[in-house]
Coordinates of C-alpha atoms in Angstrom, one line a residue:
Chain A
M1 CA -39.5 21.5 1.3
N2 CA -36.7 20.6 -1.3
D3 CA -38.3 19.2 -4.3
K4 CA -35.1 19.0 -6.3
P5 CA -33.9 15.7 -7.4
I6 CA -30.9 14.2 -5.5
L7 CA -28.9 13.9 -8.6
R8 CA -29.2 17.1 -10.6
I9 CA -26.7 16.4 -13.2
R10 CA -26.3 12.9 -14.6
P11 CA -23.0 11.4 -14.4
K12 CA -22.0 9.8 -18.1
I13 CA -21.9 6.3 -18.2
V14 CA -18.6 4.5 -19.7
S15 CA -19.3 0.8 -20.6
P16 CA -16.8 -1.8 -22.1
V17 CA -17.1 -3.0 -25.6
C18 CA -15.2 -5.5 -27.7
S19 CA -16.9 -5.0 -31.2
S20 CA -18.9 -2.5 -33.2
D21 CA -22.2 -4.6 -32.0
E22 CA -21.3 -4.5 -28.4
L23 CA -20.8 -0.5 -29.1
R24 CA -24.2 -0.3 -30.7
N25 CA -26.0 -2.3 -27.9
A26 CA -24.0 -0.4 -25.2
V27 CA -25.2 2.9 -26.6
E28 CA -28.9 1.8 -26.8
M29 CA -28.7 0.7 -23.0
G30 CA -27.5 4.2 -22.1
A31 CA -23.9 4.4 -22.2
N32 CA -22.2 7.7 -23.1
E33 CA -18.9 6.7 -23.6
V34 CA -17.1 3.1 -24.3
Y35 CA -13.7 1.7 -23.9
C36 CA -12.1 -1.4 -25.4
G37 CA -8.8 -3.1 -25.2
M38 CA -6.7 -4.3 -28.0
I39 CA -3.9 -6.6 -28.6
P40 CA -2.4 -6.4 -32.5
P41 CA -1.8 -9.4 -33.8
L42 CA 2.4 -9.1 -34.0
V43 CA 2.1 -8.0 -30.3
G44 CA 0.2 -11.2 -29.5
K45 CA 2.4 -13.2 -31.3
R46 CA 5.6 -11.7 -29.5
F47 CA 4.4 -11.1 -25.9
G48 CA 1.1 -13.4 -25.8
Y49 CA -2.3 -12.6 -25.2
D50 CA -2.4 -12.4 -21.4
D51 CA -1.8 -9.8 -19.2
I52 CA 0.5 -7.5 -21.9
I53 CA -1.2 -4.3 -22.9
S54 CA -3.9 -4.2 -20.2
R55 CA -4.9 -6.4 -17.6
R56 CA -7.7 -7.8 -19.0
Q57 CA -6.6 -11.1 -20.1
G58 CA -7.1 -13.2 -23.5
R59 CA -8.6 -12.5 -26.6
L60 CA -12.0 -12.6 -25.2
A61 CA -11.4 -9.1 -23.4
N62 CA -9.9 -7.4 -26.3
V63 CA -9.9 -6.8 -29.8
T64 CA -7.6 -8.5 -31.6
S65 CA -8.0 -7.2 -35.6
M66 CA -7.4 -4.2 -37.3
E67 CA -10.6 -4.6 -39.0
T68 CA -12.7 -5.0 -35.7
M69 CA -11.1 -1.8 -34.3
K70 CA -11.7 0.0 -37.7
S71 CA -15.4 -0.7 -37.6
M72 CA -15.8 -0.1 -34.0
L73 CA -14.5 3.3 -34.6
L74 CA -16.5 3.9 -37.8
E75 CA -19.7 3.1 -35.6
S76 CA -18.7 5.4 -32.7
S77 CA -18.1 8.2 -35.2
R78 CA -21.8 7.6 -36.6
L79 CA -23.0 7.8 -33.2
H80 CA -20.9 10.5 -32.0
I81 CA -19.6 8.3 -28.9
P82 CA -16.0 9.0 -27.5
V83 CA -13.8 5.4 -27.4
A84 CA -10.9 5.3 -25.4
L85 CA -8.4 2.5 -25.6
A86 CA -7.2 0.7 -22.5
I87 CA -3.2 0.4 -22.5
N88 CA -3.4 0.4 -18.8
S89 CA -0.6 -2.3 -18.0
H90 CA 2.5 -1.0 -16.7
L91 CA 5.0 -1.7 -19.7
S92 CA 8.5 -2.2 -19.9
R93 CA 11.4 -0.9 -22.2
S94 CA 10.9 -3.9 -24.4
L95 CA 7.1 -3.6 -25.1
L96 CA 7.0 0.3 -25.1
P97 CA 7.7 0.9 -28.8
H98 CA 5.0 -1.7 -29.9
V99 CA 2.3 0.1 -27.7
V100 CA 3.4 3.6 -28.8
G101 CA 2.9 2.4 -32.4
L102 CA -0.3 0.7 -31.4
A103 CA -1.6 4.4 -30.1
E104 CA -0.4 6.2 -33.1
T105 CA -2.6 3.4 -35.3
W106 CA -5.7 4.1 -32.6
A107 CA -5.3 8.2 -33.2
R108 CA -5.3 7.6 -37.0
A109 CA -8.2 5.5 -37.2
G110 CA -10.1 8.1 -35.2
G111 CA -9.7 6.8 -31.4
S112 CA -10.6 9.7 -28.9
A113 CA -8.5 8.9 -26.0
V114 CA -6.2 6.5 -24.4
L115 CA -6.5 4.9 -20.8
L116 CA -3.1 4.5 -19.4
S117 CA -1.0 4.5 -16.3
D118 CA 2.8 4.1 -17.7
I119 CA 4.7 7.0 -17.3
A120 CA 7.0 6.5 -20.3
L121 CA 3.8 5.7 -22.6
L122 CA 2.4 8.9 -21.4
I123 CA 5.8 11.0 -22.1
A124 CA 6.2 9.1 -25.5
L125 CA 2.4 9.9 -26.5
K126 CA 2.8 13.5 -25.6
R127 CA 5.7 14.1 -27.5
K128 CA 4.3 12.7 -30.7
A129 CA 1.5 15.3 -30.0
L130 CA -1.4 12.7 -31.2
P131 CA -4.8 14.0 -31.1
L132 CA -5.9 11.9 -28.1
K133 CA -7.0 12.7 -24.8
Y134 CA -5.3 11.1 -21.8
H135 CA -7.2 9.4 -19.4
L136 CA -5.4 7.8 -16.3
S137 CA -6.4 4.5 -15.5
I138 CA -7.2 3.1 -12.1
M139 CA -4.0 1.2 -12.5
A140 CA -2.0 4.3 -11.8
A141 CA -3.2 4.3 -8.1
V142 CA -3.4 8.1 -7.6
F143 CA -4.5 8.5 -4.0
N144 CA -3.7 12.1 -3.1
T145 CA -3.9 15.8 -4.7
A146 CA -0.2 15.8 -5.1
A147 CA -0.4 12.6 -7.3
I148 CA -3.0 14.4 -9.6
D149 CA -0.6 17.4 -10.0
F150 CA 2.0 15.5 -10.9
Y151 CA -0.1 13.4 -13.7
A152 CA -1.8 16.7 -14.3
E153 CA 1.6 18.5 -15.2
L154 CA 2.4 15.2 -17.7
G155 CA -0.7 15.7 -19.6
V156 CA -3.4 13.6 -18.2
Q157 CA -7.0 15.1 -18.7
R158 CA -9.3 12.4 -16.6
V159 CA -8.4 10.3 -13.6
V160 CA -10.2 7.0 -13.0
L161 CA -10.2 7.0 -9.2
P162 CA -9.3 3.9 -6.9
R163 CA -11.8 2.0 -5.6
E164 CA -10.5 2.2 -2.2
L165 CA -10.9 6.1 -1.8
L166 CA -13.4 7.5 0.6
F167 CA -15.9 10.3 -0.2
P168 CA -14.4 13.0 1.5
E169 CA -10.6 12.0 -0.2
I170 CA -12.7 12.2 -3.4
A171 CA -14.2 15.3 -2.8
R172 CA -10.8 17.1 -1.7
M173 CA -9.0 15.7 -5.1
T174 CA -12.0 17.1 -7.3
A175 CA -12.2 20.4 -5.8
S176 CA -8.6 20.9 -6.2
H177 CA -8.5 20.1 -9.7
P178 CA -11.6 21.7 -11.4
S179 CA -9.8 21.2 -15.0
I180 CA -9.5 17.4 -14.4
E181 CA -12.5 14.9 -15.0
F182 CA -13.3 12.3 -12.7
E183 CA -14.2 8.9 -13.3
A184 CA -15.1 6.2 -10.9
L185 CA -15.6 2.5 -10.9
V186 CA -19.3 1.7 -10.2
L187 CA -19.9 -2.2 -11.3
H188 CA -17.9 -5.4 -11.6
D189 CA -14.5 -5.0 -10.5
R190 CA -13.8 -6.2 -7.2
C191 CA -10.7 -7.4 -6.3
P192 CA -9.3 -7.5 -2.7
F193 CA -6.1 -5.5 -3.7
I194 CA -5.5 -2.0 -5.0
D195 CA -5.7 -2.4 -8.7
G196 CA -2.5 -0.3 -9.5
L197 CA -0.2 -2.2 -6.7
C198 CA -0.8 -5.9 -7.9
G199 CA 1.8 -7.6 -9.1
F200 CA -0.3 -11.1 -9.6
Y201 CA -0.5 -12.4 -13.1
H202 CA -3.6 -12.2 -15.2
G203 CA -3.5 -15.4 -17.2
T204 CA -5.9 -17.4 -18.9
S205 CA -7.5 -20.3 -16.9
F206 CA -8.9 -23.6 -18.4
A207 CA -9.9 -24.9 -15.0
P208 CA -13.5 -26.1 -15.3
G209 CA -16.2 -23.8 -14.2
T210 CA -14.1 -20.9 -14.7
A211 CA -15.1 -17.8 -17.1
T212 CA -12.3 -18.3 -19.3
S213 CA -13.2 -22.1 -20.1
E214 CA -15.1 -20.8 -22.8
P215 CA -14.1 -19.8 -25.9
C216 CA -11.3 -17.5 -25.7
T217 CA -7.9 -18.7 -27.1
S218 CA -8.8 -20.5 -30.3
S219 CA -6.0 -20.7 -32.5
S220 CA -7.9 -22.6 -35.1
R221 CA -11.3 -23.2 -36.0
T222 CA -10.6 -26.2 -38.3
H223 CA -9.9 -29.9 -38.1
E224 CA -7.8 -29.9 -34.8
R225 CA -8.4 -27.4 -32.3
R226 CA -5.5 -26.2 -30.3
V227 CA -5.5 -23.7 -27.2
Y228 CA -2.2 -22.1 -26.1
S229 CA -1.1 -20.9 -23.0
N230 CA 2.4 -19.9 -21.5
N231 CA 1.7 -21.6 -18.1
L232 CA -0.6 -24.6 -18.2
F233 CA -0.3 -24.5 -14.3
Y234 CA -2.0 -21.3 -14.3
T235 CA -5.5 -21.6 -12.2
G236 CA -6.5 -18.1 -11.6
H237 CA -5.9 -14.7 -10.7
G238 CA -3.8 -14.1 -7.6
C239 CA -6.9 -12.8 -5.6
S240 CA -9.0 -16.2 -6.4
I241 CA -6.2 -18.4 -5.9
L242 CA -5.6 -16.8 -2.4
L243 CA -9.3 -17.9 -1.7
N244 CA -7.5 -21.5 -0.8
S245 CA -5.7 -19.7 2.1
T246 CA -4.6 -21.6 5.1
D247 CA -5.1 -18.2 7.2
A248 CA -8.2 -18.8 9.4
S249 CA -9.0 -15.0 9.2
H250 CA -8.8 -14.8 5.5
V251 CA -11.0 -17.8 4.8
Q252 CA -13.6 -16.5 7.1
Y253 CA -13.3 -13.2 5.1
C254 CA -13.4 -15.2 1.8
E255 CA -16.8 -17.2 3.1
E256 CA -18.1 -14.0 4.1
V257 CA -17.7 -11.8 1.0
E258 CA -15.6 -13.4 -1.9
H259 CA -17.6 -16.8 -2.4
K260 CA -20.7 -14.7 -3.5
N261 CA -20.5 -14.7 -6.9
L262 CA -22.2 -11.3 -7.3
P263 CA -21.0 -8.0 -8.9
A264 CA -19.2 -5.4 -6.7
C265 CA -21.5 -2.4 -7.2
A266 CA -21.8 1.5 -6.4
A267 CA -25.4 2.2 -7.6
C268 CA -26.5 3.1 -4.3
Q269 CA -23.8 5.4 -3.8
L270 CA -24.3 7.3 -7.4
S271 CA -25.4 10.8 -5.8
Q272 CA -22.4 10.3 -3.2
L273 CA -20.3 10.1 -5.9
A274 CA -21.7 12.9 -8.0
E275 CA -21.9 15.0 -5.1
A276 CA -18.0 14.5 -4.6
G277 CA -17.3 15.7 -8.2
V278 CA -17.2 12.4 -10.1
G279 CA -18.7 13.0 -13.5
F280 CA -18.2 9.6 -15.1
L281 CA -19.2 6.5 -13.9
K282 CA -17.4 3.1 -15.2
I283 CA -18.4 -0.3 -15.7
A284 CA -15.6 -2.8 -15.6
G285 CA -15.9 -6.4 -17.1
R286 CA -14.5 -6.1 -20.6
G287 CA -14.2 -9.9 -20.7
L288 CA -17.7 -10.4 -19.9
R289 CA -20.2 -11.7 -22.8
A290 CA -22.1 -9.0 -24.6
T291 CA -25.3 -9.6 -23.1
D292 CA -23.5 -9.4 -19.5
K293 CA -22.1 -5.8 -20.6
A294 CA -25.6 -4.7 -22.0
R295 CA -27.3 -5.7 -18.8
S296 CA -25.0 -3.9 -16.6
V297 CA -25.3 -0.6 -18.8
S298 CA -28.9 -1.2 -18.4
F299 CA -28.7 -1.3 -14.7
V300 CA -26.6 1.6 -14.0
R301 CA -28.8 4.0 -16.4
T302 CA -31.6 3.0 -14.6
A303 CA -29.9 3.5 -11.2
V304 CA -28.9 7.0 -12.3
D305 CA -32.6 7.7 -13.4
Q306 CA -33.6 6.8 -10.0
W307 CA -31.1 9.1 -8.2
H308 CA -32.3 12.0 -10.8
C309 CA -35.8 11.7 -10.2
T310 CA -36.4 11.4 -6.6
T311 CA -36.0 13.5 -3.5
D312 CA -36.1 10.4 -1.1
A313 CA -32.6 8.7 -0.7
A314 CA -33.9 5.7 1.1
K315 CA -36.7 5.3 -1.5
A316 CA -33.8 5.4 -4.5
R317 CA -31.6 3.0 -2.7
S318 CA -34.6 0.2 -2.3
T319 CA -35.4 0.5 -5.7
I320 CA -31.8 0.1 -6.7
R321 CA -31.6 -3.3 -4.9
R322 CA -34.6 -4.4 -6.3
L323 CA -33.5 -3.6 -9.7
Y324 CA -30.1 -5.3 -8.7
Q325 CA -31.9 -8.6 -8.2
E326 CA -33.9 -8.2 -11.2
A327 CA -30.5 -7.9 -13.2
F328 CA -28.1 -10.2 -11.7
G329 CA -30.3 -12.8 -10.1
Q330 CA -29.7 -12.6 -6.4
P331 CA -30.1 -9.9 -3.6
C332 CA -27.1 -7.4 -3.1
D333 CA -24.9 -7.5 -0.5
D334 CA -23.1 -4.9 1.8
S335 CA -20.0 -6.7 1.2
K336 CA -20.1 -5.7 -2.3
C337 CA -19.9 -2.4 -1.8
Y338 CA -17.7 0.1 -3.2
Y339 CA -16.0 3.0 -1.5
Q340 CA -16.5 1.6 2.0
A341 CA -14.6 3.0 4.9
G342 CA -11.3 1.4 5.2
A343 CA -11.0 0.9 9.0
Chain B
M1 CA 31.0 -2.0 -7.8
A2 CA 30.9 -2.6 -3.7
V3 CA 27.5 -3.7 -2.5
D4 CA 26.2 -2.5 0.6
T5 CA 23.9 -4.8 2.8
V6 CA 21.5 -2.8 4.5
E7 CA 19.1 -3.8 7.0
W8 CA 15.2 -2.7 7.6
Y9 CA 13.6 -2.2 10.7
D10 CA 10.0 -1.2 11.8
W11 CA 9.8 2.2 13.5
S12 CA 8.9 0.1 17.0
E13 CA 12.3 -1.7 16.4
L14 CA 15.3 -0.3 17.5
P15 CA 18.7 -1.9 15.7
P16 CA 21.3 -3.5 17.8
A17 CA 23.9 -1.4 18.7
R18 CA 27.0 -3.0 17.3
P19 CA 30.4 -2.1 15.7
L20 CA 30.3 0.0 12.9
R21 CA 31.3 -1.2 9.4
H22 CA 31.1 0.9 6.4
E23 CA 28.7 -1.3 5.0
N24 CA 26.2 -1.2 7.7
R25 CA 26.2 2.4 8.5
R26 CA 22.6 2.8 6.8
I27 CA 19.6 1.4 8.0
Y28 CA 16.0 1.4 6.7
V29 CA 13.2 2.3 8.8
G30 CA 9.2 2.2 8.2
S31 CA 6.7 0.8 6.0
E32 CA 6.1 0.6 2.1
T33 CA 2.6 -0.9 2.0
C34 CA 0.7 1.0 4.9
A35 CA 0.9 4.8 5.9
R36 CA -0.4 4.0 9.4
F37 CA 3.0 3.0 10.6
L38 CA 4.1 6.4 10.2
P39 CA 5.3 7.4 13.3
G40 CA 4.7 10.3 15.6
L41 CA 7.3 13.4 15.3
E42 CA 8.7 12.7 19.0
Q43 CA 9.1 8.9 18.0
A44 CA 10.7 9.7 14.6
L45 CA 13.0 12.3 16.5
D46 CA 14.1 10.2 19.1
Y47 CA 14.9 7.2 16.6
C48 CA 16.5 9.6 14.3
Q49 CA 18.6 10.7 17.2
A50 CA 19.6 7.3 18.4
Q51 CA 20.8 6.3 14.8
I52 CA 22.9 9.8 14.2
D53 CA 24.5 9.0 17.9
M54 CA 25.7 5.6 16.8
G55 CA 27.1 6.9 13.8
R56 CA 24.5 5.7 11.3
Y57 CA 22.5 7.1 8.2
L58 CA 18.8 6.7 8.2
T59 CA 16.8 5.9 5.1
V60 CA 13.1 6.6 5.8
V61 CA 10.6 4.3 3.8
T62 CA 7.1 5.5 3.4
S63 CA 4.3 3.9 1.5
W64 CA 1.2 5.1 -0.9
L65 CA -0.5 7.8 0.6
S66 CA -3.9 9.4 1.2
D67 CA -3.7 13.2 1.6
E68 CA -4.1 12.7 5.4
F69 CA -0.9 10.6 5.5
L70 CA 0.8 12.6 2.7
A71 CA 0.5 15.8 5.1
K72 CA 2.0 13.5 7.7
A73 CA 4.9 12.2 5.5
I74 CA 5.8 15.8 4.5
E75 CA 6.3 17.1 7.9
L76 CA 8.0 14.0 8.8
I77 CA 10.7 14.5 6.1
E78 CA 10.5 18.4 6.8
L79 CA 11.5 17.5 10.6
L80 CA 14.1 14.6 9.9
S81 CA 15.9 16.3 6.9
E82 CA 16.6 19.1 9.4
R83 CA 18.4 17.1 11.8
H84 CA 20.0 14.2 9.8
Q85 CA 22.5 15.3 6.9
Q86 CA 22.5 11.8 5.1
L87 CA 18.8 11.4 5.1
E88 CA 17.2 9.4 2.4
V89 CA 13.6 9.0 1.8
V90 CA 11.9 6.3 -0.2
C91 CA 8.7 7.2 -2.0
N92 CA 6.5 4.9 -3.1
D93 CA 3.8 7.4 -4.2
W94 CA 4.3 9.8 -6.9
G95 CA 2.3 12.4 -5.1
L96 CA 5.1 12.3 -2.5
L97 CA 7.7 12.4 -4.8
H98 CA 6.5 15.3 -6.6
A99 CA 5.3 17.1 -3.5
A100 CA 9.0 16.5 -1.7
N101 CA 10.8 17.1 -4.6
G102 CA 13.5 20.1 -4.1
R103 CA 11.8 21.0 -0.7
F104 CA 14.2 19.3 1.7
A105 CA 17.7 18.4 2.3
C106 CA 17.5 14.6 1.6
E107 CA 17.7 12.3 -1.4
L108 CA 14.5 10.9 -2.6
V109 CA 14.5 7.1 -3.8
A110 CA 11.9 5.8 -6.2
G111 CA 10.7 2.8 -4.5
R112 CA 9.3 -0.7 -5.1
L113 CA 5.6 0.6 -5.5
L114 CA 6.7 2.9 -8.2
A115 CA 8.6 0.2 -10.1
V116 CA 5.6 -1.8 -10.3
Q117 CA 7.3 -5.2 -11.3
R118 CA 5.4 -7.9 -12.4
T119 CA 6.0 -10.0 -9.2
D120 CA 3.6 -13.2 -9.5
P121 CA 6.0 -16.0 -8.5
R122 CA 4.1 -18.3 -11.2
L123 CA 5.7 -16.1 -13.9
A124 CA 8.9 -18.1 -13.4
M125 CA 7.0 -21.1 -14.5
F126 CA 6.9 -20.0 -18.0
G127 CA 10.0 -21.3 -19.3
R128 CA 9.9 -24.7 -17.9
V129 CA 9.2 -26.5 -20.9
A130 CA 9.4 -30.2 -19.9
L131 CA 7.3 -29.6 -17.0
Q132 CA 4.6 -27.2 -18.8
R133 CA 4.4 -30.1 -21.4
T134 CA 3.2 -32.7 -18.8
M135 CA -0.1 -30.7 -18.3
E136 CA -1.1 -30.7 -21.8
K137 CA -4.7 -31.7 -22.2
D138 CA -8.0 -31.5 -23.7
V139 CA -10.2 -28.9 -22.7
P140 CA -13.6 -27.8 -23.3
H141 CA -14.1 -25.2 -26.1
V142 CA -16.6 -23.5 -28.1
E143 CA -19.8 -25.2 -29.6
G144 CA -19.3 -28.0 -27.6
F145 CA -16.1 -28.9 -29.3
T146 CA -13.0 -30.1 -27.2
A147 CA -9.5 -28.4 -27.9
R148 CA -6.0 -29.5 -27.1
L149 CA -4.5 -27.2 -24.6
K150 CA -0.9 -26.8 -25.3
H151 CA 2.0 -25.2 -23.8
C152 CA 3.4 -22.0 -25.7
A153 CA 7.1 -21.4 -24.7
P154 CA 7.6 -17.6 -24.2
S155 CA 9.4 -15.7 -26.7
S156 CA 12.6 -13.9 -25.6
A157 CA 10.9 -10.6 -25.9
L158 CA 8.1 -11.7 -23.5
L159 CA 10.8 -13.1 -21.0
A160 CA 12.7 -9.9 -21.2
H161 CA 9.5 -8.1 -20.5
L162 CA 8.8 -9.9 -17.6
R163 CA 12.0 -9.7 -16.0
Q164 CA 12.1 -5.4 -16.8
S165 CA 10.6 -2.9 -14.5
P166 CA 8.5 -0.1 -15.9
L167 CA 10.4 2.4 -14.4
D168 CA 13.5 1.2 -16.1
C169 CA 12.5 3.1 -19.5
P170 CA 14.3 6.4 -20.4
Q171 CA 11.6 8.5 -20.6
T172 CA 10.7 7.4 -16.9
L173 CA 14.1 7.5 -15.6
N174 CA 14.9 11.3 -17.2
L175 CA 11.7 12.5 -15.6
L176 CA 13.3 11.1 -12.1
Q177 CA 16.3 12.8 -12.7
T178 CA 14.7 16.2 -13.3
K179 CA 13.2 15.5 -9.8
H180 CA 16.7 14.8 -8.5
V181 CA 16.1 11.2 -8.1
H182 CA 19.0 8.9 -8.7
R183 CA 18.2 5.6 -7.3
F184 CA 15.3 3.4 -7.6
E185 CA 14.4 0.0 -5.8
V186 CA 13.5 -3.2 -7.3
S187 CA 12.5 -6.9 -6.0
N188 CA 14.6 -10.0 -6.7
L189 CA 12.1 -11.5 -8.9
L190 CA 12.0 -15.5 -9.3
Q191 CA 11.9 -15.0 -12.9
G192 CA 15.0 -13.0 -13.0
L193 CA 15.8 -9.5 -13.3
E194 CA 17.0 -7.0 -16.1
T195 CA 17.9 -3.6 -15.7
S196 CA 19.4 -1.4 -17.8
P197 CA 22.3 0.7 -15.7
R198 CA 22.9 4.1 -17.0
A199 CA 25.2 6.9 -15.8
G200 CA 24.4 8.5 -12.5
W201 CA 22.0 5.8 -11.4
R202 CA 21.9 3.5 -8.7
V203 CA 19.7 0.6 -8.0
T204 CA 18.8 -1.2 -4.7
L205 CA 17.8 -4.9 -4.7
H206 CA 15.2 -6.0 -1.9
Y207 CA 15.8 -9.5 -1.1
P208 CA 15.1 -12.1 -0.6
D209 CA 11.2 -10.7 -0.1
V210 CA 9.4 -10.0 -3.2
L211 CA 6.3 -7.8 -2.8
I212 CA 3.5 -9.1 -5.1
A213 CA 0.6 -7.1 -3.9
V214 CA -1.1 -4.4 -1.4
A215 CA -4.6 -3.9 -0.1
R216 CA -5.9 -0.6 1.4
D217 CA -5.9 -2.3 4.5
C218 CA -6.0 -5.7 6.5
R219 CA -9.7 -5.7 6.2
S220 CA -9.5 -6.1 2.7
L221 CA -7.6 -9.5 2.9
S222 CA -9.1 -11.0 6.1
S223 CA -11.9 -10.5 8.5
R224 CA -9.7 -8.9 10.9
K225 CA -10.7 -5.3 11.5
C226 CA -8.0 -2.7 11.1
P227 CA -7.1 -1.2 14.5
G228 CA -6.5 2.2 12.9
K229 CA -3.1 2.5 14.7
P230 CA -0.5 -0.4 14.4
D231 CA -0.5 -2.9 17.0
S232 CA 1.2 -6.3 17.6
T233 CA -0.6 -8.3 15.6
C234 CA -0.5 -5.8 12.9
S235 CA 2.5 -7.0 11.4
T236 CA 2.9 -10.7 12.0
P237 CA 3.6 -12.6 8.9
V238 CA 1.4 -15.5 8.1
A239 CA 2.6 -18.2 5.6
H240 CA 0.7 -19.7 2.9
A241 CA 1.5 -22.7 0.4
Y242 CA -0.3 -23.3 -2.8
D243 CA -0.2 -25.8 -5.4
D244 CA -0.2 -23.4 -7.9
F245 CA 2.7 -21.6 -6.8
P246 CA 6.3 -22.7 -6.9
V247 CA 7.0 -20.9 -3.6
S248 CA 5.1 -20.0 -0.3
L249 CA 3.6 -16.9 -0.2
Y250 CA 3.2 -14.9 3.0
R251 CA 0.9 -12.1 4.3
D252 CA 2.4 -9.5 6.3
A253 CA -0.2 -6.7 7.2
N254 CA -2.0 -5.6 4.2
A255 CA 0.5 -6.9 1.6
W256 CA 1.4 -10.3 0.2
F257 CA 4.9 -11.5 -0.4
Y258 CA 7.3 -14.2 -1.4
A259 CA 11.0 -14.9 -0.7
N260 CA 13.8 -15.5 -3.4
P261 CA 16.8 -15.8 -1.6
N262 CA 19.2 -16.5 -4.7
V263 CA 20.7 -13.1 -5.3
P264 CA 21.8 -12.5 -8.8
D265 CA 25.5 -13.0 -9.6
N266 CA 25.8 -10.0 -11.8
L267 CA 24.7 -7.3 -9.6
S268 CA 27.3 -5.0 -10.8
E269 CA 26.1 -5.1 -14.5
M270 CA 22.6 -4.4 -13.6
G271 CA 24.0 -1.1 -11.5
I272 CA 23.2 -2.7 -8.4
D273 CA 25.1 -1.3 -5.2
R274 CA 22.5 -2.1 -2.3
L275 CA 21.0 -5.0 -0.8
V276 CA 18.1 -4.4 1.6
R277 CA 16.2 -7.0 3.5
K278 CA 13.9 -7.0 6.2
R279 CA 15.1 -7.8 9.8
K280 CA 12.1 -9.0 11.1
L281 CA 11.7 -11.8 8.3
S282 CA 15.5 -12.8 8.4
S283 CA 14.3 -15.7 11.0
R284 CA 11.0 -16.5 9.3
P285 CA 9.8 -19.9 10.2
W286 CA 9.1 -21.2 6.7

């Protein structure tokens, strides 16, 4: 009888954070690495705070001051936790110089990696020989081994894989690139579109009941509070707007899948991901509240522990489904699983 | 600069035989969003030969590709490039561009999926200041307070950023040149388009259809199961209208689009020497 655990090596957990407090909480809950976004004030003033340097919108999902960035990096140094800065939007020649400057500041302050997808940025940063690792964001939409060859030649050391890949496809990619680290999303992000092939704008919605109707873009805490937006008609990401579709088959899909407000998840598939060569498990949700981020890390850590201590896959999945309900308040649903067969 | 107008067909759709004019000699064929539309080799050869016989040049459009379909695409390019002297291949996957570079006698083009423009039509509403101000209102804010939601007019830097393609940066264009690529493709953005033409570069403008977003397959966008191989219902565009959007959107197979029929009048200034339009969408009902 084989009494070895299904998951022999624990993959590392990568958590989103927006402050040193969140970083500390994430590590306490079991994160091995963290990542954050940042919009420097000067960039925010010139280009706005939405969908500019990364796809996560507004101040809520980003560090917006140098002081916060520095205190976070001091904490990460104390705890020996690598921090990646997400600069994963596709840029433009107008924005690129500002973002290169941000990455230089990040490297000087002790940041360990940049998560990116823009080729011009990658080339520009490599030329500067900054002491940074380069992680290729899910926004690069890498679907084949030749694309990994391409980015590896440009200096990428880790690849975050698209959610739409199948396990055999992942295994082929990892096996052919032993010197590259592979990371995969395991919680929260669930857009029907391929992340790197979506041109919908990610703005800030102020519609009642949306996540961002809470504090996010306060320009002043004094006498008269004002909140600014480039588009006051904006009511949500393209993928959520499309839920109002007149296409009957799309409506049916939405009713079946999208209206269930549950985190998408790969906790039941961690052993398959690890077996396919994925060493890092990414939790999405930079814009979530601090308590939700901590709960997410705790859930994924417990799921990893389940796979690490059992020889019974069915039992692990059953336990993880119970843990999911405890963590997120509702039973999980197969429609929310990552890495499903496409057809 | 002369501007060619080129029509784009599916592999299942043969272009009509018609008198040749210089600007009509090239046709596009293929799908940029779904690799399942890649034809079998025999079908592709027949198609290619029919076009050669009519004196036409062929541009084969490919999509993003898993390893399985990357191998098929390479095989297809190898075969067609041996038969057709003027073959162009539009690459919408960096892996294909990397793998095909220098291997075949054809011209590689960087397609719209590599150009990753910001294609949400709502971006065109940023600068409509008078209209935006009609929407200013009080909104719930922190600690039970309300705040005044106000329009922030976009800076000229932001507007320029929204009109530019990430591909159109010197670093990326230089890299493409080392891979013998000298043409890239863009969509006709509703918020306006900015390219910075450089010597030796040519730009293709797709119009009126602007590609917004792509899913892995139709299943991600509807309850319809993917048939594995394309069928007649696969690519029947469906129109949608939303209050939040200044134009109608439509879904075609696994992707969303909108249409902007207003072609910019400074094509030459932007280095655009070719306009491409999908033939099957030219008679859209909306």
